[in-house]
Short mmCIF file of C-alpha atoms and ligand atoms in Angstrom, two decimals:
data_model
loop_
_atom_site.label_atom_id
_atom_site.label_comp_id
_atom_site.label_asym_id
_atom_site.label_seq_id
_atom_site.Cartn_x
_atom_site.Cartn_y
_atom_site.Cartn_z
CA MET A 1 -19.57 -25.45 18.40
CA ALA A 2 -19.08 -29.19 17.99
CA GLU A 3 -16.83 -30.55 20.75
CA GLY A 4 -13.18 -30.51 19.64
CA SER A 5 -13.71 -28.77 16.31
CA PRO A 6 -11.63 -25.64 15.77
CA LEU A 7 -13.06 -22.14 15.99
CA ARG A 8 -13.63 -20.81 12.49
CA VAL A 9 -11.96 -17.51 11.57
CA ALA A 10 -12.45 -15.45 8.41
CA ILE A 11 -9.71 -12.95 7.68
CA ILE A 12 -10.60 -10.43 5.01
CA GLY A 13 -7.56 -9.16 3.13
CA ALA A 14 -4.53 -11.31 2.29
CA GLY A 15 -1.84 -8.69 2.85
CA PRO A 16 0.81 -8.73 5.58
CA SER A 17 -1.53 -8.07 8.54
CA GLY A 18 -3.92 -10.80 7.34
CA PHE A 19 -1.11 -13.34 7.00
CA TYR A 20 0.40 -12.40 10.36
CA ALA A 21 -2.97 -12.75 12.11
CA ALA A 22 -3.50 -16.12 10.36
CA GLY A 23 -0.07 -17.43 11.36
CA GLN A 24 -0.47 -16.29 14.94
CA LEU A 25 -3.93 -17.85 15.35
CA LEU A 26 -2.81 -21.11 13.77
CA SER A 27 0.08 -21.36 16.20
CA VAL A 28 -2.27 -21.34 19.22
CA ALA A 29 -2.56 -24.85 20.69
CA GLU A 30 -5.75 -24.33 22.68
CA PRO A 31 -8.33 -23.36 21.52
CA GLN A 32 -7.58 -24.41 17.96
CA PHE A 33 -8.48 -22.09 15.10
CA ALA A 34 -9.12 -22.83 11.44
CA VAL A 35 -8.42 -19.84 9.23
CA ASP A 36 -9.95 -18.89 5.89
CA LEU A 37 -8.09 -15.96 4.32
CA TYR A 38 -10.14 -14.04 1.77
CA ASP A 39 -9.04 -11.50 -0.82
CA ARG A 40 -10.89 -9.73 -3.62
CA LEU A 41 -7.91 -10.38 -5.91
CA PRO A 42 -7.09 -13.87 -7.18
CA THR A 43 -3.58 -13.31 -5.80
CA PRO A 44 -2.39 -13.03 -2.19
CA TYR A 45 0.12 -10.73 -0.42
CA GLY A 46 -1.67 -7.34 -0.74
CA LEU A 47 0.76 -4.45 -0.94
CA VAL A 48 3.77 -6.78 -0.98
CA ARG A 49 2.68 -7.73 -4.49
CA SER A 50 1.05 -4.50 -5.62
CA GLY A 51 2.64 -1.77 -3.48
CA VAL A 52 6.28 -2.56 -2.71
CA ALA A 53 8.48 -1.16 -5.46
CA PRO A 54 9.67 -3.82 -7.94
CA ASP A 55 13.31 -2.85 -7.43
CA HIS A 56 13.01 -3.86 -3.76
CA PRO A 57 12.96 -7.67 -4.10
CA LYS A 58 14.44 -8.14 -0.64
CA ILE A 59 11.37 -6.55 0.94
CA LYS A 60 9.16 -8.83 -1.15
CA SER A 61 10.93 -11.94 0.14
CA VAL A 62 8.79 -11.63 3.29
CA THR A 63 6.21 -13.68 1.36
CA ARG A 64 8.24 -16.78 2.21
CA ALA A 65 6.95 -16.52 5.78
CA TYR A 66 3.39 -16.14 4.46
CA ASP A 67 3.83 -19.22 2.26
CA LYS A 68 4.77 -21.18 5.34
CA THR A 69 1.49 -20.14 6.97
CA SER A 70 -0.37 -21.21 3.82
CA GLN A 71 0.92 -24.76 4.29
CA HIS A 72 -0.84 -25.21 7.62
CA GLU A 73 -3.52 -27.89 7.45
CA ARG A 74 -6.11 -25.53 8.98
CA PHE A 75 -5.44 -22.71 6.48
CA ARG A 76 -7.43 -22.03 3.33
CA PHE A 77 -7.22 -19.19 0.79
CA PHE A 78 -10.31 -17.87 -0.95
CA GLY A 79 -9.14 -15.38 -3.55
CA HIS A 80 -11.45 -13.56 -5.96
CA VAL A 81 -14.09 -13.22 -3.24
CA GLU A 82 -15.04 -9.67 -2.33
CA LEU A 83 -16.68 -8.66 0.92
CA GLY A 84 -19.71 -6.52 0.12
CA ARG A 85 -19.96 -7.85 -3.45
CA ASP A 86 -19.83 -11.65 -3.18
CA VAL A 87 -20.31 -12.22 0.51
CA SER A 88 -21.81 -9.92 3.10
CA ARG A 89 -20.73 -9.19 6.62
CA ALA A 90 -23.94 -10.92 7.83
CA GLN A 91 -23.07 -14.08 5.88
CA LEU A 92 -19.59 -14.17 7.37
CA LEU A 93 -21.04 -13.86 10.85
CA GLU A 94 -23.46 -16.69 10.09
CA HIS A 95 -20.48 -18.98 9.36
CA TYR A 96 -17.53 -17.86 11.47
CA HIS A 97 -16.81 -17.43 15.17
CA VAL A 98 -14.35 -14.65 14.43
CA VAL A 99 -14.05 -12.19 11.54
CA ILE A 100 -10.92 -10.05 11.19
CA TYR A 101 -10.81 -7.18 8.71
CA THR A 102 -7.31 -6.61 7.32
CA LEU A 103 -8.27 -4.74 4.18
CA GLY A 104 -5.70 -1.97 4.23
CA THR A 105 -6.36 1.61 3.17
CA SER A 106 -6.69 1.65 -0.57
CA ILE A 107 -7.81 5.19 -1.38
CA ASP A 108 -5.46 8.10 -2.02
CA LYS A 109 -5.84 11.24 0.04
CA ARG A 110 -6.78 14.24 -2.07
CA LEU A 111 -5.10 17.63 -2.06
CA GLY A 112 -8.42 19.43 -2.36
CA ILE A 113 -7.04 22.06 -4.76
CA PRO A 114 -8.36 23.34 -8.10
CA GLY A 115 -7.13 21.38 -11.12
CA GLU A 116 -6.48 18.19 -9.17
CA ASP A 117 -8.38 16.12 -11.75
CA LEU A 118 -6.70 17.52 -14.86
CA GLY A 119 -5.15 15.05 -17.29
CA GLY A 120 -1.64 14.13 -16.19
CA SER A 121 -2.49 14.44 -12.47
CA HIS A 122 -2.54 11.04 -10.81
CA PRO A 123 -2.80 9.64 -7.33
CA ALA A 124 0.45 7.84 -6.47
CA THR A 125 -1.69 4.86 -5.42
CA GLU A 126 -2.77 4.35 -9.05
CA PHE A 127 0.69 4.83 -10.50
CA VAL A 128 2.14 2.35 -7.98
CA ALA A 129 -0.62 -0.16 -8.71
CA TRP A 130 -0.03 0.34 -12.45
CA TYR A 131 3.69 -0.37 -12.44
CA ASN A 132 3.07 -3.30 -10.10
CA GLY A 133 0.55 -4.88 -12.48
CA HIS A 134 -2.58 -4.62 -10.29
CA PRO A 135 -5.38 -5.86 -12.58
CA ASP A 136 -7.62 -2.87 -11.75
CA HIS A 137 -5.01 -0.36 -12.89
CA CYS A 138 -3.35 -1.78 -16.01
CA GLY A 139 -5.22 0.64 -18.23
CA LEU A 140 -3.82 3.77 -16.58
CA GLU A 141 -2.49 6.18 -19.16
CA VAL A 142 0.71 7.77 -17.92
CA ASP A 143 2.11 10.33 -20.31
CA LEU A 144 5.83 9.87 -19.92
CA GLN A 145 6.55 12.15 -22.83
CA ALA A 146 6.28 14.81 -20.13
CA LYS A 147 9.58 16.53 -19.32
CA HIS A 148 8.90 17.46 -15.72
CA ALA A 149 7.03 15.42 -13.10
CA VAL A 150 6.11 16.78 -9.68
CA VAL A 151 5.57 14.31 -6.85
CA VAL A 152 3.73 15.89 -3.93
CA GLY A 153 4.57 14.52 -0.48
CA ALA A 154 7.68 13.68 1.54
CA GLY A 155 7.10 10.03 2.41
CA ASN A 156 8.51 6.72 1.20
CA VAL A 157 5.81 6.36 -1.44
CA ALA A 158 6.88 9.69 -2.97
CA LEU A 159 10.46 8.36 -3.10
CA ASP A 160 9.26 5.11 -4.70
CA VAL A 161 7.42 7.06 -7.40
CA ALA A 162 10.36 9.39 -8.06
CA ARG A 163 12.83 6.49 -8.16
CA MET A 164 10.69 4.41 -10.51
CA LEU A 165 10.52 7.41 -12.86
CA ALA A 166 14.30 7.79 -12.72
CA LEU A 167 15.42 4.15 -13.05
CA ALA A 168 17.22 3.15 -16.21
CA PRO A 169 15.45 0.60 -18.45
CA SER A 170 18.25 -1.86 -17.68
CA GLU A 171 17.48 -1.54 -13.97
CA LEU A 172 13.75 -2.13 -14.55
CA GLU A 173 14.14 -5.03 -16.94
CA VAL A 174 15.43 -7.36 -14.23
CA THR A 175 12.47 -6.68 -11.92
CA ASP A 176 8.85 -7.82 -11.83
CA THR A 177 7.60 -4.41 -12.99
CA ALA A 178 4.54 -5.03 -15.18
CA ASP A 179 5.41 -5.34 -18.86
CA HIS A 180 3.09 -2.50 -19.84
CA ALA A 181 4.88 -0.20 -17.41
CA ILE A 182 8.38 -1.23 -18.55
CA GLU A 183 7.37 -0.40 -22.09
CA VAL A 184 6.12 3.08 -21.19
CA LEU A 185 8.98 3.81 -18.79
CA ARG A 186 11.54 2.71 -21.39
CA ALA A 187 10.31 5.42 -23.72
CA SER A 188 10.14 8.05 -20.98
CA GLY A 189 11.23 11.57 -21.83
CA ILE A 190 11.34 12.73 -18.20
CA GLU A 191 14.20 15.13 -17.53
CA LYS A 192 13.26 16.44 -14.12
CA ILE A 193 11.41 15.09 -11.11
CA THR A 194 10.52 17.44 -8.28
CA ILE A 195 9.61 16.05 -4.89
CA LEU A 196 7.52 18.75 -3.25
CA ALA A 197 7.49 18.78 0.56
CA ARG A 198 5.30 21.20 2.46
CA ARG A 199 7.61 21.24 5.48
CA GLY A 200 11.40 21.02 5.86
CA PRO A 201 13.93 18.16 5.78
CA LEU A 202 13.58 17.52 9.51
CA GLN A 203 9.84 16.88 9.18
CA ALA A 204 10.02 14.60 6.14
CA ALA A 205 8.34 11.21 6.66
CA TRP A 206 10.73 9.08 4.59
CA THR A 207 13.25 6.73 6.19
CA ASN A 208 17.04 6.62 5.88
CA PRO A 209 17.68 3.64 3.55
CA GLU A 210 15.04 4.85 1.10
CA LEU A 211 16.46 8.40 1.12
CA LEU A 212 20.01 7.08 0.68
CA GLU A 213 18.94 5.13 -2.42
CA MET A 214 18.06 8.42 -4.10
CA GLY A 215 21.73 9.36 -3.91
CA GLU A 216 22.74 6.25 -5.82
CA LEU A 217 20.56 6.62 -8.89
CA GLU A 218 22.46 5.73 -12.03
CA ARG A 219 20.66 8.28 -14.18
CA ALA A 220 19.88 11.16 -11.83
CA ASP A 221 21.69 14.05 -10.19
CA LEU A 222 20.14 15.60 -7.12
CA GLU A 223 19.22 19.18 -6.28
CA VAL A 224 17.89 20.54 -3.01
CA LEU A 225 15.81 23.69 -2.71
CA GLY A 226 14.83 25.15 0.65
CA GLY A 227 16.75 22.45 2.50
CA GLU A 228 18.36 24.69 5.13
CA LEU A 229 16.84 24.26 8.57
CA ASP A 230 14.71 27.17 9.75
CA GLU A 231 15.24 28.45 13.30
CA ARG A 232 12.54 26.28 14.89
CA SER A 233 13.68 23.09 13.18
CA ALA A 234 17.30 23.81 14.07
CA ALA A 235 16.24 24.13 17.71
CA ALA A 236 14.24 20.89 17.49
CA LEU A 237 17.03 18.92 15.81
CA ALA A 238 18.79 17.70 18.96
CA GLU A 239 15.55 16.26 20.37
CA ALA A 240 14.45 14.65 17.10
CA ASP A 241 14.61 10.88 16.67
CA LYS A 242 17.60 9.23 15.02
CA THR A 243 15.87 8.67 11.69
CA ARG A 244 14.95 12.32 11.30
CA ARG A 245 18.37 13.56 12.35
CA ARG A 246 19.98 11.25 9.82
CA ASN A 247 17.50 12.42 7.16
CA VAL A 248 18.75 15.96 7.74
CA GLU A 249 22.39 14.88 7.41
CA ILE A 250 21.67 12.99 4.20
CA MET A 251 19.86 15.99 2.76
CA GLN A 252 22.76 18.27 3.67
CA ASP A 253 25.07 15.90 1.82
CA TYR A 254 22.75 15.99 -1.21
CA ALA A 255 22.60 19.80 -1.13
CA ALA A 256 26.39 19.98 -1.23
CA ARG A 257 26.72 17.64 -4.22
CA ALA A 258 27.74 19.03 -7.57
CA ARG A 259 25.85 18.06 -10.72
CA THR A 260 27.62 15.40 -12.74
CA GLY A 261 25.76 15.68 -16.03
CA LYS A 262 23.36 12.74 -15.58
CA PRO A 263 20.31 12.97 -17.84
CA ILE A 264 17.71 13.44 -15.06
CA ILE A 265 17.53 15.87 -12.17
CA VAL A 266 15.68 14.89 -9.01
CA ARG A 267 14.96 18.03 -7.05
CA PHE A 268 13.90 17.98 -3.40
CA HIS A 269 11.88 21.17 -3.03
CA PHE A 270 11.04 21.90 0.60
CA LEU A 271 8.65 24.37 2.20
CA ALA A 272 6.16 24.59 -0.64
CA SER A 273 2.53 23.48 -1.03
CA PRO A 274 0.66 23.09 -4.29
CA VAL A 275 -2.33 25.43 -4.30
CA GLU A 276 -3.56 24.85 -7.86
CA LEU A 277 -2.80 22.71 -10.90
CA LEU A 278 -2.98 24.82 -14.05
CA GLY A 279 -4.21 23.25 -17.27
CA ASP A 280 -3.60 23.78 -20.97
CA GLU A 281 -6.29 24.04 -23.63
CA HIS A 282 -6.58 20.22 -23.73
CA GLY A 283 -7.37 19.92 -20.04
CA HIS A 284 -3.87 18.61 -19.30
CA VAL A 285 -1.73 19.90 -16.47
CA ARG A 286 0.89 22.42 -17.61
CA ALA A 287 2.06 23.87 -14.29
CA VAL A 288 1.79 23.60 -10.53
CA ARG A 289 1.12 26.81 -8.67
CA ILE A 290 2.81 26.64 -5.29
CA GLU A 291 2.75 28.75 -2.18
CA ASN A 292 6.01 29.06 -0.30
CA ASN A 293 5.75 28.04 3.33
CA ALA A 294 7.40 28.88 6.60
CA ILE A 295 7.62 26.63 9.63
CA THR A 296 5.41 27.59 12.51
CA ALA A 297 4.77 26.00 15.91
CA ARG A 298 1.38 24.54 16.79
CA GLU A 299 -0.04 24.91 20.31
CA ASP A 300 1.33 21.49 21.25
CA GLY A 301 4.81 22.52 20.09
CA SER A 302 4.82 20.43 16.92
CA LEU A 303 6.01 22.15 13.77
CA ALA A 304 3.62 22.88 10.91
CA ALA A 305 3.74 24.56 7.52
CA ARG A 306 2.20 28.02 7.16
CA GLY A 307 1.69 29.71 3.80
CA THR A 308 3.67 32.93 3.39
CA GLY A 309 1.47 34.47 0.70
CA SER A 310 4.25 34.24 -1.88
CA TYR A 311 3.40 32.14 -4.94
CA GLU A 312 5.26 30.64 -7.87
CA GLU A 313 4.45 28.55 -10.91
CA ILE A 314 6.44 25.41 -11.68
CA PRO A 315 5.98 24.23 -15.28
CA ALA A 316 5.19 20.49 -15.12
CA GLN A 317 3.22 18.07 -17.28
CA LEU A 318 2.80 15.24 -14.77
CA VAL A 319 1.78 15.38 -11.13
CA PHE A 320 1.58 12.53 -8.63
CA ARG A 321 -0.03 13.20 -5.31
CA SER A 322 1.59 11.03 -2.67
CA ILE A 323 0.23 12.41 0.56
CA GLY A 324 -1.02 9.24 2.21
CA TYR A 325 -3.85 6.75 1.96
CA THR A 326 -7.24 6.39 3.57
CA GLY A 327 -9.62 3.47 4.04
CA GLN A 328 -12.72 2.71 2.06
CA PRO A 329 -15.97 1.99 3.92
CA ILE A 330 -17.30 -1.56 3.39
CA ALA A 331 -20.98 -2.35 3.43
CA ASP A 332 -22.32 -2.74 6.99
CA VAL A 333 -18.93 -2.63 8.71
CA PRO A 334 -18.73 0.25 11.23
CA PHE A 335 -16.55 2.99 9.74
CA ASP A 336 -15.00 6.09 11.26
CA GLU A 337 -15.32 8.59 8.40
CA ARG A 338 -13.16 11.18 10.09
CA ARG A 339 -10.17 8.86 10.50
CA GLY A 340 -10.89 6.82 7.36
CA LEU A 341 -10.65 3.56 9.35
CA ILE A 342 -12.91 0.76 10.56
CA ARG A 343 -14.23 1.94 13.90
CA ASN A 344 -12.33 0.03 16.55
CA LYS A 345 -10.88 0.09 20.00
CA GLU A 346 -7.48 -1.61 20.12
CA GLY A 347 -8.51 -4.03 17.38
CA ARG A 348 -12.06 -4.76 18.54
CA VAL A 349 -14.64 -3.43 16.06
CA THR A 350 -17.00 -1.08 17.89
CA ASP A 351 -20.22 0.83 17.32
CA PRO A 352 -20.19 4.65 17.62
CA GLU A 353 -20.78 4.31 21.38
CA GLY A 354 -17.62 2.22 21.72
CA ARG A 355 -19.43 -1.11 22.29
CA HIS A 356 -17.64 -4.13 20.86
CA HIS A 357 -19.29 -5.92 17.95
CA ILE A 358 -18.71 -9.38 19.37
CA GLY A 359 -16.69 -11.59 17.01
CA GLU A 360 -15.38 -8.74 14.80
CA TYR A 361 -11.81 -7.49 14.83
CA VAL A 362 -9.45 -5.43 12.73
CA SER A 363 -5.71 -5.28 12.10
CA GLY A 364 -3.18 -3.42 9.97
CA TRP A 365 -3.62 -0.10 8.18
CA ILE A 366 -7.44 -0.22 8.33
CA LYS A 367 -7.08 -0.44 12.14
CA ARG A 368 -4.41 2.17 12.87
CA GLY A 369 -3.92 4.13 9.62
CA PRO A 370 -1.31 3.85 6.86
CA SER A 371 1.93 3.98 8.77
CA GLY A 372 4.97 1.87 9.47
CA VAL A 373 6.81 -0.78 7.53
CA ILE A 374 5.58 -4.29 6.71
CA GLY A 375 6.92 -5.71 9.98
CA THR A 376 4.89 -3.16 11.97
CA ASN A 377 1.84 -5.22 11.05
CA LYS A 378 3.22 -8.28 12.80
CA LYS A 379 3.02 -6.60 16.19
CA ASP A 380 -0.29 -5.00 15.25
CA SER A 381 -1.83 -8.38 14.42
CA GLN A 382 -0.37 -9.90 17.56
CA ASP A 383 -2.13 -7.20 19.61
CA THR A 384 -5.44 -8.00 17.90
CA VAL A 385 -4.93 -11.76 18.30
CA THR A 386 -4.31 -11.23 22.02
CA LYS A 387 -7.70 -9.47 22.25
CA ILE A 388 -9.33 -12.37 20.40
CA LEU A 389 -7.82 -14.90 22.79
CA ASP A 390 -8.93 -12.83 25.81
CA ASP A 391 -12.47 -12.60 24.44
CA VAL A 392 -12.67 -16.29 23.58
CA ALA A 393 -11.44 -17.15 27.09
CA ALA A 394 -14.19 -14.91 28.47
CA GLY A 395 -16.81 -16.62 26.29
CA LEU A 396 -17.25 -13.50 24.17
CA MET A 397 -17.43 -14.79 20.64
CA ASN A 398 -19.82 -14.85 17.77
CA GLU A 399 -22.12 -17.88 17.54
CA PRO A 400 -22.33 -18.90 13.87
CA VAL A 401 -25.41 -20.81 12.74
CA SER A 402 -23.78 -22.83 9.94
CA ASP A 403 -20.43 -24.39 9.11
CA ASP A 404 -21.25 -24.82 5.42
CA ILE A 405 -18.67 -22.35 4.14
CA ASP A 406 -18.23 -24.13 0.80
CA GLY A 407 -22.00 -23.85 0.36
CA MET A 408 -21.90 -20.12 1.12
CA ILE A 409 -19.15 -19.59 -1.45
CA ALA A 410 -20.80 -21.77 -4.08
CA ALA A 411 -24.08 -19.90 -3.63
CA HIS A 412 -22.69 -16.39 -3.81
CA CYS A 413 -19.35 -16.34 -5.65
CA GLU A 414 -18.50 -16.95 -9.29
CA PHE A 415 -15.66 -19.14 -8.02
CA ALA A 416 -13.02 -18.83 -5.34
CA VAL A 417 -9.32 -19.06 -6.15
CA THR A 418 -7.76 -21.60 -3.81
CA TRP A 419 -4.10 -21.66 -2.76
CA GLN A 420 -3.54 -24.20 -5.56
CA GLY A 421 -5.12 -21.69 -7.93
CA TRP A 422 -2.68 -19.03 -6.79
CA GLN A 423 0.19 -21.51 -7.16
CA ALA A 424 -0.88 -22.06 -10.76
CA ILE A 425 -0.75 -18.30 -11.39
CA ASP A 426 2.60 -18.15 -9.60
CA ALA A 427 4.02 -20.99 -11.73
CA ILE A 428 3.00 -19.28 -14.98
CA GLU A 429 4.47 -15.96 -13.86
CA SER A 430 7.71 -17.49 -12.56
CA ALA A 431 8.24 -19.57 -15.71
CA ALA A 432 7.75 -16.48 -17.87
CA GLY A 433 10.26 -14.64 -15.67
CA GLN A 434 12.84 -17.40 -16.12
CA ALA A 435 12.31 -17.46 -19.86
CA ALA A 436 12.83 -13.70 -20.15
CA ALA A 437 16.19 -12.31 -21.18
CA PRO A 438 17.52 -11.04 -18.86
CA ALA A 439 15.79 -13.33 -16.33
CA ARG A 440 13.23 -11.70 -14.03
CA PRO A 441 11.64 -12.88 -10.76
CA ARG A 442 8.32 -13.17 -12.59
CA VAL A 443 6.34 -11.68 -15.42
CA LYS A 444 3.05 -10.78 -13.83
CA LEU A 445 -0.34 -11.67 -15.22
CA THR A 446 -2.05 -8.31 -15.09
CA ASP A 447 -5.40 -8.97 -16.67
CA TRP A 448 -8.40 -10.17 -14.66
CA GLU A 449 -9.35 -12.76 -17.29
CA GLN A 450 -5.81 -14.17 -17.55
CA LEU A 451 -5.65 -14.50 -13.77
CA ARG A 452 -9.08 -16.11 -13.55
CA GLU A 453 -8.28 -18.50 -16.38
CA ALA A 454 -5.00 -19.65 -14.80
CA ALA A 455 -6.73 -20.30 -11.48
CA ARG A 456 -9.75 -21.99 -13.11
CA GLN A 457 -7.43 -24.30 -14.99
CA ALA A 458 -5.85 -25.35 -11.69
CA LEU A 459 -9.31 -26.06 -10.26
CA SER A 460 -10.32 -28.29 -13.15
CA ASP A 461 -6.93 -30.10 -13.11
CA GLN A 462 -7.48 -30.74 -9.42
CA SER A 463 -11.00 -32.09 -9.88
CA ARG A 464 -9.82 -34.44 -12.67
CA ARG A 465 -7.23 -35.99 -10.34
P1 NAP B 12 3.49 9.11 4.74
O1 NAP B 12 4.73 8.48 5.20
O2 NAP B 12 2.42 9.37 5.74
O3 NAP B 12 3.88 10.50 4.02
C1 NAP B 12 2.91 11.37 3.55
C2 NAP B 12 3.54 12.70 3.19
O4 NAP B 12 2.53 13.51 2.60
C3 NAP B 12 4.09 13.49 4.38
O5 NAP B 12 5.31 14.05 4.01
C4 NAP B 12 3.03 14.57 4.58
O6 NAP B 12 3.54 15.77 5.08
C5 NAP B 12 2.60 14.81 3.16
N1 NAP B 12 1.29 15.45 3.08
C6 NAP B 12 0.14 15.06 3.68
N2 NAP B 12 -0.87 15.90 3.34
C7 NAP B 12 -0.32 16.83 2.53
C8 NAP B 12 -0.84 17.94 1.84
N3 NAP B 12 -2.12 18.27 1.93
N4 NAP B 12 0.00 18.68 1.09
C9 NAP B 12 1.30 18.35 0.98
N5 NAP B 12 1.86 17.30 1.60
C10 NAP B 12 1.05 16.55 2.36
O7 NAP B 12 2.76 8.28 3.60
P2 NAP B 12 3.28 7.37 2.40
O8 NAP B 12 4.49 7.90 1.75
O9 NAP B 12 2.06 7.13 1.60
O10 NAP B 12 3.69 6.00 3.12
C11 NAP B 12 2.74 5.22 3.86
C12 NAP B 12 3.49 4.24 4.76
O11 NAP B 12 4.10 3.22 3.97
C13 NAP B 12 4.60 4.89 5.54
O12 NAP B 12 4.67 4.35 6.83
C14 NAP B 12 5.83 4.52 4.75
O13 NAP B 12 7.04 4.52 5.49
C15 NAP B 12 5.47 3.12 4.29
N6 NAP B 12 6.25 2.77 3.08
C16 NAP B 12 7.44 2.16 3.31
C17 NAP B 12 8.25 1.86 2.23
C18 NAP B 12 9.58 1.20 2.48
O14 NAP B 12 9.83 0.77 3.59
N7 NAP B 12 10.44 1.10 1.49
C19 NAP B 12 7.86 2.18 0.94
C20 NAP B 12 6.63 2.81 0.74
C21 NAP B 12 5.83 3.11 1.84
P3 NAP B 12 3.33 16.21 6.62
O15 NAP B 12 4.28 15.37 7.39
O16 NAP B 12 3.62 17.62 6.60
O17 NAP B 12 1.89 15.87 6.96
#
């Protein structure tokens, strides 16, 4: 390293954990770090842009903190550059002292039941990416002429999916929901949405504010099936954390509500697991076969679902599986297939024997799994950054052989979208949002070519100046 020049850091994945790690490293006075934040998309913010529900603008406002980080003189953004496609792990290690993987967990978990791939059965990940205008998922065909949609899973993503299906067009039209999704959702014929939970209300993974929102839907009445606490859950209630106890109270309130004649019913159906999706003659889902469950205790005392051997069929034409995410292996980066994460020990990337790959780190969902809220990643990145600082102090860092990062990008990438490129995309989207009636926070560019073109234009404007 040249005397006095900052240590070079590549962070791969421009979602919350990537931005938090960048901000934390840039705030260190000694040693100094220079951060290049890469993303395969031309746009930053990861799941804040393409995961957080469009009717939750307050959650999205966290990007203001990330924008502040982007203004640091030792920060650069390289969008539209994909690890494993454009640049390799080896190339990164040739150029950077530190590489941090903050790629998130992008793959949906599968139910592993017959019929899962029938038409009309979708991973929630794809549906969420579709309504959020992710350029890889704009073409998803969601048949909202269906009358009944079943959402499998009892987490916040399941609530997001159910809520988005239930929102009135007027509620969607003031959000940054992708235009193609607004159009389809506006014409939706959905009359019933069932949220299918394999365990009971005490074990549900959703959180209180998100569950409370379901009770305020303009267009939907609620129904609860199987919401009474079984004996084991009732005994566990007093010891449960506050969130879970409150979840039970909220569900009891929902169960006691009378129907008011709203056009949609959202039904919370507890203690049932899908065992098969049944198709019609066109290969489209027509029903979900479920097994009713009972709550049983595992050896460690935790409560699990056990099938009772009693089955039912629920007629449904749309199914979303929302049972969690898992990570995708990236070329040459050590991966723990069982956990679906980059192999690591407290943020240090390791080989199967637990030895640290010097210079390589991980943070966020791809480090610990898909759990927690956006802010959880702040602490997670801080923990990883602490390990980096300890290692650097101990002289344990990668020794790059070149500092010609621009050369590496020019040689291997079609072109990288800079922060100015993203700002050009942002300006187009925001202006379209302002021009819309009613006004919207933005109208997203959802097509790869449109995004590339907007960013390219910014590059050529810049070079003319
Ligand atoms: P999650 O919170 O882990 O919930 C997954 C759900 O799927 C659980 O109810 C789980 O039940 C169920 N499940 C797993 N395998 C199943 C199977 N084979 N059959 C039936 N059900 C199954 O995951 P998520 O909803 O994808 O959310 C991921 C993270 O993002 C969470 O931390 C969440 O809070 C966060 N998030 C937050 C917000 C927000 O703050 N507004 C919005 C969206 C997401 P068991 O418990 O029985 O395993």
